[in-house]
PDB file of C-alpha atoms in Angstrom:
ATOM      1  CA  ALA A   1      92.423 101.827-254.076  1.00 85.00           C
ATOM      2  CA  GLN A   2      90.975 104.628-256.112  1.00 93.00           C
ATOM      3  CA  LYS A   3      88.183 104.329-258.627  1.00 96.00           C
ATOM      4  CA  VAL A   4      86.001 106.523-260.828  1.00 97.00           C
ATOM      5  CA  THR A   5      82.613 105.384-262.091  1.00 97.00           C
ATOM      6  CA  GLN A   6      80.599 106.951-264.885  1.00 97.00           C
ATOM      7  CA  ALA A   7      77.494 104.835-264.967  1.00 95.00           C
ATOM      8  CA  GLN A   8      76.038 106.444-268.099  1.00 97.00           C
ATOM      9  CA  THR A   9      77.704 104.887-271.129  1.00 96.00           C
ATOM     10  CA  GLU A  10      75.717 106.839-273.712  1.00 97.00           C
ATOM     11  CA  ILE A  11      73.306 109.768-273.537  1.00 98.00           C
ATOM     12  CA  SER A  12      71.318 111.163-276.426  1.00 98.00           C
ATOM     13  CA  VAL A  13      69.515 114.509-276.228  1.00 98.00           C
ATOM     14  CA  VAL A  14      67.951 116.990-278.598  1.00 98.00           C
ATOM     15  CA  GLU A  15      69.577 120.374-279.022  1.00 98.00           C
ATOM     16  CA  LYS A  16      68.700 122.931-276.312  1.00 97.00           C
ATOM     17  CA  GLU A  17      67.950 120.267-273.722  1.00 98.00           C
ATOM     18  CA  ASP A  18      69.878 120.325-270.449  1.00 98.00           C
ATOM     19  CA  VAL A  19      71.919 117.218-269.685  1.00 98.00           C
ATOM     20  CA  THR A  20      73.782 116.012-266.597  1.00 98.00           C
ATOM     21  CA  LEU A  21      76.715 113.607-266.705  1.00 98.00           C
ATOM     22  CA  ASP A  22      77.263 111.675-263.488  1.00 98.00           C
ATOM     23  CA  CYS A  23      80.598 110.875-261.859  1.00 98.00           C
ATOM     24  CA  VAL A  24      81.176 108.970-258.623  1.00 98.00           C
ATOM     25  CA  TYR A  25      84.650 108.495-257.204  1.00 98.00           C
ATOM     26  CA  GLU A  26      86.278 106.402-254.487  1.00 97.00           C
ATOM     27  CA  THR A  27      89.367 107.262-252.481  1.00 96.00           C
ATOM     28  CA  ARG A  28      90.436 107.110-248.847  1.00 95.00           C
ATOM     29  CA  ASP A  29      92.815 110.020-249.277  1.00 94.00           C
ATOM     30  CA  THR A  30      91.783 113.418-247.978  1.00 93.00           C
ATOM     31  CA  THR A  31      93.662 115.485-250.548  1.00 95.00           C
ATOM     32  CA  TYR A  32      92.781 114.824-254.155  1.00 96.00           C
ATOM     33  CA  TYR A  33      91.764 116.508-257.376  1.00 96.00           C
ATOM     34  CA  LEU A  34      88.853 115.858-259.700  1.00 97.00           C
ATOM     35  CA  PHE A  35      88.750 116.640-263.396  1.00 97.00           C
ATOM     36  CA  TRP A  36      86.493 116.614-266.404  1.00 97.00           C
ATOM     37  CA  TYR A  37      87.899 116.171-269.909  1.00 97.00           C
ATOM     38  CA  LYS A  38      86.151 116.303-273.278  1.00 97.00           C
ATOM     39  CA  GLN A  39      87.193 113.983-276.135  1.00 97.00           C
ATOM     40  CA  PRO A  40      85.796 115.106-279.508  1.00 95.00           C
ATOM     41  CA  PRO A  41      85.913 112.753-282.510  1.00 91.00           C
ATOM     42  CA  SER A  42      89.452 113.940-283.304  1.00 89.00           C
ATOM     43  CA  GLY A  43      90.623 112.038-280.212  1.00 91.00           C
ATOM     44  CA  GLU A  44      92.539 114.673-278.288  1.00 92.00           C
ATOM     45  CA  LEU A  45      91.465 115.176-274.686  1.00 95.00           C
ATOM     46  CA  VAL A  46      90.512 118.740-273.804  1.00 95.00           C
ATOM     47  CA  PHE A  47      90.746 119.863-270.185  1.00 95.00           C
ATOM     48  CA  LEU A  48      87.510 121.383-268.858  1.00 96.00           C
ATOM     49  CA  ILE A  49      87.838 121.794-265.103  1.00 94.00           C
ATOM     50  CA  ARG A  50      89.805 120.838-261.996  1.00 94.00           C
ATOM     51  CA  ARG A  51      88.452 120.799-258.465  1.00 94.00           C
ATOM     52  CA  ASN A  52      90.453 120.091-255.305  1.00 93.00           C
ATOM     53  CA  SER A  53      89.022 118.167-252.378  1.00 94.00           C
ATOM     54  CA  PHE A  54      88.936 121.193-250.093  1.00 92.00           C
ATOM     55  CA  ASP A  55      86.807 123.285-252.400  1.00 89.00           C
ATOM     56  CA  GLU A  56      83.205 122.136-252.684  1.00 86.00           C
ATOM     57  CA  GLN A  57      82.010 125.339-254.243  1.00 86.00           C
ATOM     58  CA  ASN A  58      80.076 124.721-257.418  1.00 87.00           C
ATOM     59  CA  GLU A  59      81.388 126.293-260.578  1.00 88.00           C
ATOM     60  CA  ILE A  60      79.742 127.716-263.649  1.00 90.00           C
ATOM     61  CA  SER A  61      81.444 128.509-266.923  1.00 91.00           C
ATOM     62  CA  GLY A  62      79.073 129.644-269.608  1.00 95.00           C
ATOM     63  CA  ARG A  63      76.701 126.753-270.359  1.00 96.00           C
ATOM     64  CA  TYR A  64      78.776 124.364-268.242  1.00 96.00           C
ATOM     65  CA  SER A  65      78.387 123.838-264.509  1.00 96.00           C
ATOM     66  CA  TRP A  66      79.828 121.384-262.031  1.00 95.00           C
ATOM     67  CA  ASN A  67      78.401 120.091-258.752  1.00 96.00           C
ATOM     68  CA  PHE A  68      80.955 118.652-256.310  1.00 96.00           C
ATOM     69  CA  GLN A  69      79.533 116.876-253.249  1.00 95.00           C
ATOM     70  CA  LYS A  70      81.953 115.117-250.917  1.00 94.00           C
ATOM     71  CA  SER A  71      79.087 113.630-248.901  1.00 94.00           C
ATOM     72  CA  THR A  72      78.082 111.494-251.873  1.00 96.00           C
ATOM     73  CA  SER A  73      81.548 111.335-253.530  1.00 97.00           C
ATOM     74  CA  SER A  74      80.123 112.810-256.684  1.00 97.00           C
ATOM     75  CA  PHE A  75      81.313 115.373-259.207  1.00 97.00           C
ATOM     76  CA  ASN A  76      78.547 115.852-261.738  1.00 97.00           C
ATOM     77  CA  PHE A  77      78.686 117.918-264.901  1.00 97.00           C
ATOM     78  CA  THR A  78      75.710 119.744-266.395  1.00 97.00           C
ATOM     79  CA  ILE A  79      75.457 121.257-269.844  1.00 97.00           C
ATOM     80  CA  THR A  80      72.658 123.781-270.161  1.00 97.00           C
ATOM     81  CA  ALA A  81      70.965 124.329-273.515  1.00 98.00           C
ATOM     82  CA  SER A  82      73.077 121.667-275.236  1.00 97.00           C
ATOM     83  CA  GLN A  83      74.397 122.225-278.746  1.00 97.00           C
ATOM     84  CA  VAL A  84      75.466 119.832-281.493  1.00 97.00           C
ATOM     85  CA  VAL A  85      79.094 120.872-280.882  1.00 96.00           C
ATOM     86  CA  ASP A  86      78.832 119.400-277.387  1.00 97.00           C
ATOM     87  CA  SER A  87      78.702 115.909-278.896  1.00 97.00           C
ATOM     88  CA  ALA A  88      81.768 114.086-277.599  1.00 97.00           C
ATOM     89  CA  VAL A  89      82.936 111.574-275.029  1.00 97.00           C
ATOM     90  CA  TYR A  90      83.326 113.101-271.580  1.00 98.00           C
ATOM     91  CA  PHE A  91      85.675 111.667-268.973  1.00 97.00           C
ATOM     92  CA  CYS A  92      85.750 112.240-265.256  1.00 98.00           C
ATOM     93  CA  ALA A  93      89.136 111.642-263.591  1.00 97.00           C
ATOM     94  CA  LEU A  94      90.716 111.558-260.135  1.00 97.00           C
ATOM     95  CA  SER A  95      94.271 112.349-259.035  1.00 96.00           C
ATOM     96  CA  VAL A  96      95.479 111.791-255.493  1.00 94.00           C
ATOM     97  CA  TYR A  97      97.953 114.162-253.926  1.00 90.00           C
ATOM     98  CA  ASN A  98     101.566 113.048-253.831  1.00 88.00           C
ATOM     99  CA  GLN A  99     101.144 110.047-256.115  1.00 88.00           C
ATOM    100  CA  GLY A 100     102.928 111.382-259.151  1.00 89.00           C
ATOM    101  CA  GLY A 101      99.945 113.218-260.578  1.00 90.00           C
ATOM    102  CA  LYS A 102      98.535 110.050-262.130  1.00 94.00           C
ATOM    103  CA  LEU A 103      94.992 110.337-263.467  1.00 96.00           C
ATOM    104  CA  ILE A 104      92.464 107.596-262.817  1.00 96.00           C
ATOM    105  CA  PHE A 105      89.743 107.805-265.435  1.00 96.00           C
ATOM    106  CA  GLY A 106      86.142 106.719-265.520  1.00 97.00           C
ATOM    107  CA  GLN A 107      84.920 104.749-268.516  1.00 96.00           C
ATOM    108  CA  GLY A 108      83.535 107.864-270.194  1.00 97.00           C
ATOM    109  CA  THR A 109      80.057 108.996-271.247  1.00 97.00           C
ATOM    110  CA  GLU A 110      79.336 109.431-274.923  1.00 97.00           C
ATOM    111  CA  LEU A 111      77.031 112.402-275.406  1.00 98.00           C
ATOM    112  CA  SER A 112      75.143 112.779-278.653  1.00 98.00           C
ATOM    113  CA  VAL A 113      73.284 116.039-279.228  1.00 98.00           C
ATOM    114  CA  LYS A 114      70.893 115.881-282.160  1.00 97.00           C
ATOM    115  CA  PRO A 115      69.649 118.935-284.021  1.00 96.00           C
TER     116      PRO A 115
ATOM    117  CA  ASP B   1     102.975 127.596-280.498  1.00 62.00           C
ATOM    118  CA  GLY B   2     103.253 125.697-277.231  1.00 69.00           C
ATOM    119  CA  GLY B   3     101.895 122.214-277.060  1.00 93.00           C
ATOM    120  CA  ILE B   4     102.347 118.477-277.203  1.00 96.00           C
ATOM    121  CA  THR B   5     103.013 116.695-280.457  1.00 96.00           C
ATOM    122  CA  GLN B   6     102.670 113.016-281.148  1.00 96.00           C
ATOM    123  CA  SER B   7     103.727 111.429-284.375  1.00 89.00           C
ATOM    124  CA  PRO B   8     102.607 109.779-286.453  1.00 91.00           C
ATOM    125  CA  LYS B   9      98.821 110.029-286.109  1.00 93.00           C
ATOM    126  CA  TYR B  10      98.333 106.540-287.577  1.00 95.00           C
ATOM    127  CA  LEU B  11     100.849 103.702-287.374  1.00 95.00           C
ATOM    128  CA  PHE B  12     100.661 100.215-288.816  1.00 94.00           C
ATOM    129  CA  ARG B  13     102.978  97.372-287.866  1.00 92.00           C
ATOM    130  CA  LYS B  14     103.276  93.653-288.308  1.00 92.00           C
ATOM    131  CA  GLU B  15     103.035  91.407-285.298  1.00 91.00           C
ATOM    132  CA  GLY B  16     106.420  90.683-283.731  1.00 91.00           C
ATOM    133  CA  GLN B  17     107.920  94.089-284.521  1.00 92.00           C
ATOM    134  CA  ASN B  18     108.813  96.693-281.928  1.00 94.00           C
ATOM    135  CA  VAL B  19     107.506 100.184-282.604  1.00 95.00           C
ATOM    136  CA  THR B  20     108.317 103.533-280.982  1.00 96.00           C
ATOM    137  CA  LEU B  21     105.739 106.284-280.539  1.00 96.00           C
ATOM    138  CA  SER B  22     106.996 109.834-280.302  1.00 97.00           C
ATOM    139  CA  CYS B  23     105.898 112.443-277.752  1.00 97.00           C
ATOM    140  CA  GLU B  24     107.411 115.925-277.612  1.00 97.00           C
ATOM    141  CA  GLN B  25     106.355 118.953-275.568  1.00 97.00           C
ATOM    142  CA  ASN B  26     107.580 122.545-275.577  1.00 96.00           C
ATOM    143  CA  LEU B  27     105.588 123.621-272.538  1.00 95.00           C
ATOM    144  CA  ASN B  28     108.563 123.197-270.181  1.00 95.00           C
ATOM    145  CA  HIS B  29     106.504 120.723-268.180  1.00 96.00           C
ATOM    146  CA  ASP B  30     108.296 118.485-265.726  1.00 95.00           C
ATOM    147  CA  ALA B  31     106.042 115.429-265.744  1.00 97.00           C
ATOM    148  CA  MET B  32     104.980 113.346-268.732  1.00 98.00           C
ATOM    149  CA  TYR B  33     102.575 110.420-269.059  1.00 98.00           C
ATOM    150  CA  TRP B  34     101.535 107.691-271.489  1.00 98.00           C
ATOM    151  CA  TYR B  35      97.989 106.359-271.528  1.00 98.00           C
ATOM    152  CA  ARG B  36      96.311 103.680-273.592  1.00 97.00           C
ATOM    153  CA  GLN B  37      92.680 103.858-274.704  1.00 97.00           C
ATOM    154  CA  ASP B  38      90.719 100.895-276.023  1.00 94.00           C
ATOM    155  CA  PRO B  39      87.333 101.276-277.754  1.00 87.00           C
ATOM    156  CA  GLY B  40      84.556 102.224-275.350  1.00 80.00           C
ATOM    157  CA  GLN B  41      86.914 102.389-272.401  1.00 82.00           C
ATOM    158  CA  GLY B  42      88.629 104.990-270.288  1.00 87.00           C
ATOM    159  CA  LEU B  43      92.322 105.721-270.370  1.00 95.00           C
ATOM    160  CA  ARG B  44      94.782 103.493-268.536  1.00 96.00           C
ATOM    161  CA  LEU B  45      98.237 104.602-267.416  1.00 97.00           C
ATOM    162  CA  ILE B  46     101.228 102.841-268.975  1.00 98.00           C
ATOM    163  CA  TYR B  47     104.255 104.790-267.707  1.00 98.00           C
ATOM    164  CA  TYR B  48     104.999 108.210-266.275  1.00 97.00           C
ATOM    165  CA  SER B  49     108.034 110.348-265.578  1.00 97.00           C
ATOM    166  CA  GLN B  50     108.288 113.225-263.132  1.00 95.00           C
ATOM    167  CA  ILE B  51     111.871 114.240-263.928  1.00 95.00           C
ATOM    168  CA  VAL B  52     114.527 113.554-266.542  1.00 96.00           C
ATOM    169  CA  ASN B  53     116.189 110.141-266.331  1.00 96.00           C
ATOM    170  CA  ASP B  54     113.498 108.775-264.036  1.00 96.00           C
ATOM    171  CA  PHE B  55     110.195 107.014-264.760  1.00 97.00           C
ATOM    172  CA  GLN B  56     107.700 104.721-263.058  1.00 97.00           C
ATOM    173  CA  LYS B  57     105.419 101.941-264.212  1.00 97.00           C
ATOM    174  CA  GLY B  58     101.720 102.586-264.407  1.00 96.00           C
ATOM    175  CA  ASP B  59      98.909 100.061-264.250  1.00 94.00           C
ATOM    176  CA  ILE B  60      99.604  98.306-267.553  1.00 96.00           C
ATOM    177  CA  ALA B  61     103.379  98.588-268.155  1.00 97.00           C
ATOM    178  CA  GLU B  62     103.967  95.009-269.309  1.00 96.00           C
ATOM    179  CA  GLY B  63     105.172  94.878-272.896  1.00 96.00           C
ATOM    180  CA  TYR B  64     106.097  98.570-273.007  1.00 97.00           C
ATOM    181  CA  SER B  65     109.278 100.552-272.357  1.00 97.00           C
ATOM    182  CA  VAL B  66     110.091 104.268-272.118  1.00 98.00           C
ATOM    183  CA  SER B  67     113.027 106.640-271.790  1.00 97.00           C
ATOM    184  CA  ARG B  68     113.307 110.221-270.554  1.00 98.00           C
ATOM    185  CA  GLU B  69     116.680 111.551-271.668  1.00 97.00           C
ATOM    186  CA  LYS B  70     115.424 115.068-272.308  1.00 97.00           C
ATOM    187  CA  LYS B  71     112.786 117.111-270.500  1.00 97.00           C
ATOM    188  CA  GLU B  72     110.788 117.666-273.673  1.00 97.00           C
ATOM    189  CA  SER B  73     110.730 114.106-274.956  1.00 98.00           C
ATOM    190  CA  PHE B  74     109.153 110.884-273.639  1.00 98.00           C
ATOM    191  CA  PRO B  75     109.077 108.156-276.325  1.00 98.00           C
ATOM    192  CA  LEU B  76     107.136 104.938-275.790  1.00 97.00           C
ATOM    193  CA  THR B  77     108.249 101.630-277.289  1.00 97.00           C
ATOM    194  CA  VAL B  78     105.630  98.953-277.805  1.00 96.00           C
ATOM    195  CA  THR B  79     107.516  95.689-277.792  1.00 94.00           C
ATOM    196  CA  SER B  80     106.608  92.355-279.322  1.00 90.00           C
ATOM    197  CA  ALA B  81     105.882  91.154-275.781  1.00 90.00           C
ATOM    198  CA  GLN B  82     102.751  93.310-275.645  1.00 90.00           C
ATOM    199  CA  LYS B  83      99.980  90.800-276.317  1.00 90.00           C
ATOM    200  CA  ASN B  84      97.354  93.190-277.626  1.00 92.00           C
ATOM    201  CA  PRO B  85      99.067  96.369-278.851  1.00 95.00           C
ATOM    202  CA  THR B  86      96.362  97.704-281.158  1.00 96.00           C
ATOM    203  CA  ALA B  87      94.968 100.794-279.387  1.00 97.00           C
ATOM    204  CA  PHE B  88      94.911 104.589-279.260  1.00 97.00           C
ATOM    205  CA  TYR B  89      97.903 105.983-277.366  1.00 98.00           C
ATOM    206  CA  LEU B  90      97.815 109.383-275.700  1.00 97.00           C
ATOM    207  CA  CYS B  91     100.713 111.317-274.252  1.00 98.00           C
ATOM    208  CA  ALA B  92     100.228 114.034-271.628  1.00 97.00           C
ATOM    209  CA  SER B  93     102.301 116.462-269.596  1.00 97.00           C
ATOM    210  CA  ARG B  94     101.881 118.781-266.633  1.00 95.00           C
ATOM    211  CA  PRO B  95     104.004 121.296-264.720  1.00 92.00           C
ATOM    212  CA  ALA B  96     105.327 120.329-261.283  1.00 88.00           C
ATOM    213  CA  THR B  97     103.089 122.870-259.546  1.00 86.00           C
ATOM    214  CA  ASN B  98      99.790 121.853-261.105  1.00 87.00           C
ATOM    215  CA  TYR B  99      97.842 118.611-261.351  1.00 89.00           C
ATOM    216  CA  GLU B 100      96.183 119.453-264.679  1.00 92.00           C
ATOM    217  CA  GLN B 101      97.455 117.269-267.494  1.00 95.00           C
ATOM    218  CA  TYR B 102      97.467 118.462-271.094  1.00 95.00           C
ATOM    219  CA  PHE B 103      97.186 115.899-273.849  1.00 96.00           C
ATOM    220  CA  GLY B 104      98.644 115.431-277.283  1.00 96.00           C
ATOM    221  CA  PRO B 105      96.537 114.463-280.332  1.00 95.00           C
ATOM    222  CA  GLY B 106      97.269 110.746-279.930  1.00 96.00           C
ATOM    223  CA  THR B 107      98.651 107.950-282.109  1.00 97.00           C
ATOM    224  CA  ARG B 108      96.400 105.167-283.338  1.00 96.00           C
ATOM    225  CA  LEU B 109      98.473 101.984-283.563  1.00 96.00           C
ATOM    226  CA  THR B 110      97.264  98.974-285.530  1.00 96.00           C
ATOM    227  CA  VAL B 111      99.205  95.716-285.356  1.00 94.00           C
ATOM    228  CA  THR B 112      98.256  92.875-287.691  1.00 92.00           C
TER     229      THR B 112
END
């Protein structure tokens, strides 16, 4: 069975602080995809990044960076110099190859960035 | 503009009534999905469809039904058999060649 765990339910930081959101996944499959989505108060999920299981290269996009480590089954997300607009719920998700593209979500981490 | 639309944004129903949630996409995506979100929880898969006229149950399909008669449309019916229907419902789609799902704005259903 597959599972995604986001142990941090809520995180509160002050603007300009760096913050890391943790994600640990479980799967026995060798081909899979990992995702991060952002859910602002409006409710719609916004796609942030996809990583496939054969690509452990870390990625940086502006203030966002992602650290994928297969050895620890983790896919952590760091926001550098956080801003109030980063306040949202962030979801990590897993999709296994050849299983219909279904997403298995973690419980989400609510990030609050205070001015 | 390409995207996924869900209507209405808020829906209120009395217990015992069936209700249908709309999901339309003009992205020419092959696969479509319905998820349910409860407060403080992640999303759980209700049903999904990879091609027209075919769909599969997700993890929490009991009390729900779907149809996929057209590529762009995937309506979800919440039946009276669903014991706890009040939730936020999100529809998503993706192309056949990509595992990224794109989500609609959601429908918040309240049943009293």
